[in-house]
Coordinates of C-alpha atoms in Angstrom, one line a residue:
X25 CA -0.2 -0.1 0.1
X26 CA 3.1 2.3 -0.4
X27 CA 1.7 3.3 -3.6
X28 CA -1.2 5.0 -2.0
X29 CA 0.9 7.7 -0.3
X30 CA 0.4 10.1 -3.2
X31 CA -3.2 10.0 -3.0
X32 CA -3.4 11.0 0.9
X33 CA -4.0 14.5 1.5
X34 CA -4.8 15.8 5.1
X35 CA -4.6 12.4 6.5
X36 CA -7.2 11.3 4.1
X37 CA -7.2 9.1 1.1
X38 CA -8.5 10.5 -2.2
X39 CA -9.7 8.6 -5.5
X40 CA -11.5 9.5 -8.6
X41 CA -14.9 8.3 -9.4
X42 CA -16.2 7.4 -12.7
X43 CA -20.3 7.2 -13.3
X44 CA -20.0 5.0 -16.4
X45 CA -16.3 3.4 -16.4
X46 CA -17.8 -0.1 -16.2
X47 CA -19.3 -1.9 -19.1
X48 CA -22.4 -2.6 -17.1
X49 CA -22.7 1.0 -16.1
X50 CA -21.7 0.7 -12.5
X51 CA -19.8 3.4 -10.7
X52 CA -16.2 2.7 -10.4
X53 CA -13.1 4.1 -8.5
X54 CA -9.7 4.4 -9.6
X55 CA -6.3 6.4 -8.6
X56 CA -6.6 4.5 -6.4
X57 CA -9.3 1.6 -6.9
X58 CA -10.5 1.6 -3.3
X59 CA -13.6 -0.7 -4.3
X60 CA -10.9 -3.2 -4.8
X61 CA -9.4 -3.0 -1.6
X62 CA -10.0 -6.1 0.9
X63 CA -13.2 -5.6 3.1
X64 CA -10.9 -5.6 6.2
X65 CA -8.8 -2.6 4.9
X66 CA -11.8 -0.6 4.1
X67 CA -13.5 -1.2 7.3
X68 CA -10.2 0.1 9.1
X69 CA -9.6 3.2 6.9
X70 CA -13.0 4.7 6.2
X71 CA -13.5 6.6 9.3
X72 CA -15.8 9.7 10.4
X73 CA -14.4 13.1 11.3
X74 CA -14.4 13.3 15.3
X75 CA -18.0 14.1 16.5
X76 CA -19.7 12.5 13.2
X77 CA -21.4 9.2 12.6
X78 CA -20.8 7.1 9.9
X79 CA -23.6 5.1 8.6
X80 CA -23.0 2.2 6.3
X81 CA -25.9 0.7 4.5
X82 CA -26.2 -2.2 1.7
X83 CA -28.6 -4.0 -0.3
X84 CA -29.3 -7.9 0.6
X85 CA -29.4 -10.3 -2.1
X86 CA -29.5 -7.4 -4.5
X87 CA -28.6 -9.5 -7.7
X88 CA -31.1 -12.4 -6.9
X89 CA -33.8 -9.9 -6.2
X90 CA -33.1 -7.7 -9.4
X91 CA -33.1 -11.2 -11.2
X92 CA -36.5 -12.1 -9.7
X93 CA -37.9 -8.9 -10.6
X94 CA -36.7 -9.0 -14.2
X95 CA -37.7 -12.6 -14.7
X96 CA -41.2 -11.8 -13.0
X97 CA -40.6 -14.9 -10.7
X98 CA -43.0 -14.0 -7.8
X99 CA -41.8 -17.2 -5.8
X100 CA -38.1 -16.5 -5.7
X101 CA -39.3 -12.9 -4.5
X102 CA -41.5 -14.4 -2.0
X103 CA -38.8 -16.7 -0.8
X104 CA -36.4 -13.7 -0.5
X105 CA -39.0 -11.7 1.5
X106 CA -39.7 -14.7 3.8
X107 CA -35.9 -15.1 4.5
X108 CA -35.3 -18.3 2.8
X109 CA -31.7 -19.3 3.0
X110 CA -31.3 -19.7 -0.7
X111 CA -27.7 -20.7 -0.6
X112 CA -28.4 -23.4 2.1
X113 CA -31.0 -24.6 -0.4
X114 CA -28.7 -24.8 -3.1
X115 CA -26.3 -26.4 -1.4
X116 CA -28.7 -29.1 -0.3
X117 CA -29.7 -29.8 -4.0
X118 CA -25.7 -29.9 -4.9
X119 CA -24.6 -32.1 -2.0
X120 CA -27.7 -34.1 -1.9
X121 CA -28.7 -33.6 1.7
X122 CA -31.0 -31.9 3.8
X123 CA -31.1 -28.2 4.3
X124 CA -30.1 -28.5 8.1
X125 CA -27.4 -30.9 7.3
X126 CA -25.8 -28.1 5.1
X127 CA -22.0 -27.3 6.4
X128 CA -20.8 -23.6 6.3
X129 CA -18.3 -24.5 3.3
X130 CA -20.8 -26.2 1.2
X131 CA -23.0 -23.2 1.6
X132 CA -20.2 -21.0 0.7
X133 CA -19.1 -22.9 -2.1
X134 CA -22.8 -23.0 -3.5
X135 CA -23.1 -19.5 -3.1
X136 CA -20.1 -18.8 -5.2
X137 CA -21.3 -21.1 -7.8
X138 CA -24.4 -19.7 -7.9
X139 CA -22.8 -16.2 -8.6
X140 CA -20.3 -17.4 -11.0
X141 CA -23.1 -19.2 -13.1
X142 CA -24.9 -15.7 -12.9
X143 CA -22.1 -13.9 -14.2
X144 CA -21.7 -16.1 -17.0
X145 CA -19.1 -18.9 -16.1
X146 CA -19.4 -22.1 -18.3
X147 CA -19.6 -25.7 -17.1
X148 CA -15.6 -26.0 -17.1
X149 CA -15.4 -23.1 -14.7
X150 CA -18.2 -24.6 -12.4
X151 CA -16.4 -28.1 -12.3
X152 CA -13.0 -26.5 -11.7
X153 CA -14.3 -24.8 -8.6
X154 CA -15.7 -27.9 -7.3
X155 CA -12.6 -29.5 -8.0
X156 CA -10.5 -26.9 -6.2
X157 CA -12.5 -28.0 -3.2
X158 CA -12.4 -31.6 -3.7
X159 CA -16.0 -31.9 -3.7
X160 CA -19.1 -33.0 -6.0
X161 CA -16.7 -35.5 -7.5
X162 CA -19.8 -37.3 -9.0
X163 CA -21.3 -34.2 -10.8
X164 CA -20.2 -32.9 -14.1
X165 CA -19.9 -29.0 -14.8
X166 CA -23.2 -29.2 -16.8
X167 CA -24.9 -31.2 -14.1
X168 CA -23.8 -28.4 -11.5
X169 CA -25.0 -25.8 -14.3
X170 CA -28.4 -27.6 -14.6
X171 CA -29.0 -27.9 -10.8
X172 CA -28.4 -24.2 -10.2
X173 CA -30.7 -23.2 -13.0
X174 CA -33.3 -25.6 -11.7
X175 CA -33.0 -23.8 -8.4
X176 CA -33.1 -20.3 -10.1
X177 CA -35.7 -20.9 -13.2
X178 CA -35.4 -17.0 -13.3
X179 CA -31.6 -17.3 -14.5
X180 CA -32.8 -19.6 -17.2
X181 CA -35.7 -17.5 -18.1
X182 CA -33.7 -14.5 -18.7
X183 CA -31.3 -16.2 -20.6
X184 CA -33.7 -17.4 -23.0
X185 CA -35.8 -14.4 -23.4
X186 CA -32.7 -12.4 -24.3
X187 CA -31.8 -14.8 -27.1
X188 CA -35.3 -14.9 -28.2
X189 CA -35.7 -11.3 -28.5
X190 CA -32.0 -10.7 -29.2
X191 CA -31.9 -7.9 -26.6
X192 CA -31.6 -7.4 -22.8
X193 CA -34.0 -5.0 -20.8
X194 CA -33.0 -3.3 -17.8
X195 CA -35.3 -2.5 -14.9
X196 CA -36.1 0.8 -16.1
X197 CA -37.1 -0.5 -19.4
X198 CA -34.2 0.7 -21.5
X199 CA -33.1 -2.0 -24.0
X200 CA -29.3 -3.1 -25.1
X201 CA -29.1 -5.1 -28.5
X202 CA -27.2 -8.6 -27.7
X203 CA -25.1 -7.9 -30.5
X204 CA -23.8 -4.7 -29.1
X205 CA -22.6 -6.9 -26.1
X206 CA -18.9 -8.6 -26.9
X207 CA -19.3 -11.6 -24.3
X208 CA -23.2 -12.4 -25.0
X209 CA -22.4 -15.2 -22.4
X210 CA -22.6 -12.6 -19.6
X211 CA -25.9 -11.0 -21.1
X212 CA -27.9 -11.9 -18.1
X213 CA -25.1 -10.6 -15.7
X214 CA -25.0 -7.5 -17.8
X215 CA -28.7 -7.0 -17.5
X216 CA -28.5 -7.5 -13.7
X217 CA -25.5 -5.4 -13.0
X218 CA -26.6 -2.5 -15.1
X219 CA -30.2 -2.6 -13.6
X220 CA -28.4 -2.5 -10.2
X221 CA -26.5 0.6 -11.4
X222 CA -29.5 2.4 -12.5
X223 CA -31.3 1.5 -9.2
X224 CA -28.1 2.9 -7.0
X225 CA -27.8 6.1 -9.1
X226 CA -31.3 6.8 -8.5
X227 CA -31.2 6.0 -4.7
X228 CA -28.1 8.5 -4.6
X229 CA -29.9 11.1 -6.1
X230 CA -32.9 10.7 -3.8
X231 CA -30.6 10.6 -0.9
X232 CA -28.4 13.6 -1.8
X233 CA -31.8 15.8 -2.3
X234 CA -32.9 14.4 1.3
X235 CA -29.8 14.7 3.5
X236 CA -29.4 17.8 5.7
X237 CA -26.5 20.0 4.8
X238 CA -24.0 18.5 7.5
X239 CA -24.6 15.0 6.2
X240 CA -22.8 13.9 2.8
X241 CA -21.9 10.9 0.8
X242 CA -18.4 9.9 1.4
X243 CA -18.0 6.3 -0.2
X244 CA -19.6 3.8 -2.4

């Protein structure tokens, strides 16, 4: 972290923010990329001034909620609102056991696999993830992918819809042609991440208008 010294002024670290730097439309930081810092570093360095209060907020299961909304998957939305442990349920399917028997490491791997599949990972990648943990030896990569999309039919529905219409539609109704996406296997991820970006920017705008003068947004 010695390279960060040039970005420190008045005992604070400053970076640059780009509203549309990522292909998904997500806000990105650079010089330096503080979003890429390990969580423990961010938690130790983002400190309020004396007398101030730092409020940290985040969305829970944002990608899964957006996926459910875009696919109009009412069952998935209901499960999320009811507090169903979706990753434990996925692990139970993958490891062929009851939900209450799922181990923490199995749940963690299942969560990573779910999001990898959501981000466009193929069968080989999913199989490699299992092999790295030396588990799921009886399942092929395609079998793992099939189970994930069975548990999350919204994922498959969005894939099929984008291929059929040759476009992806974001949460605000804006459209992007599939032919304009270089990595078309990541179309669903682009749709979800782009929708997340639209929501975040709207929330930031609304929040900025409602905050009192002494309050400010310091990080994303």
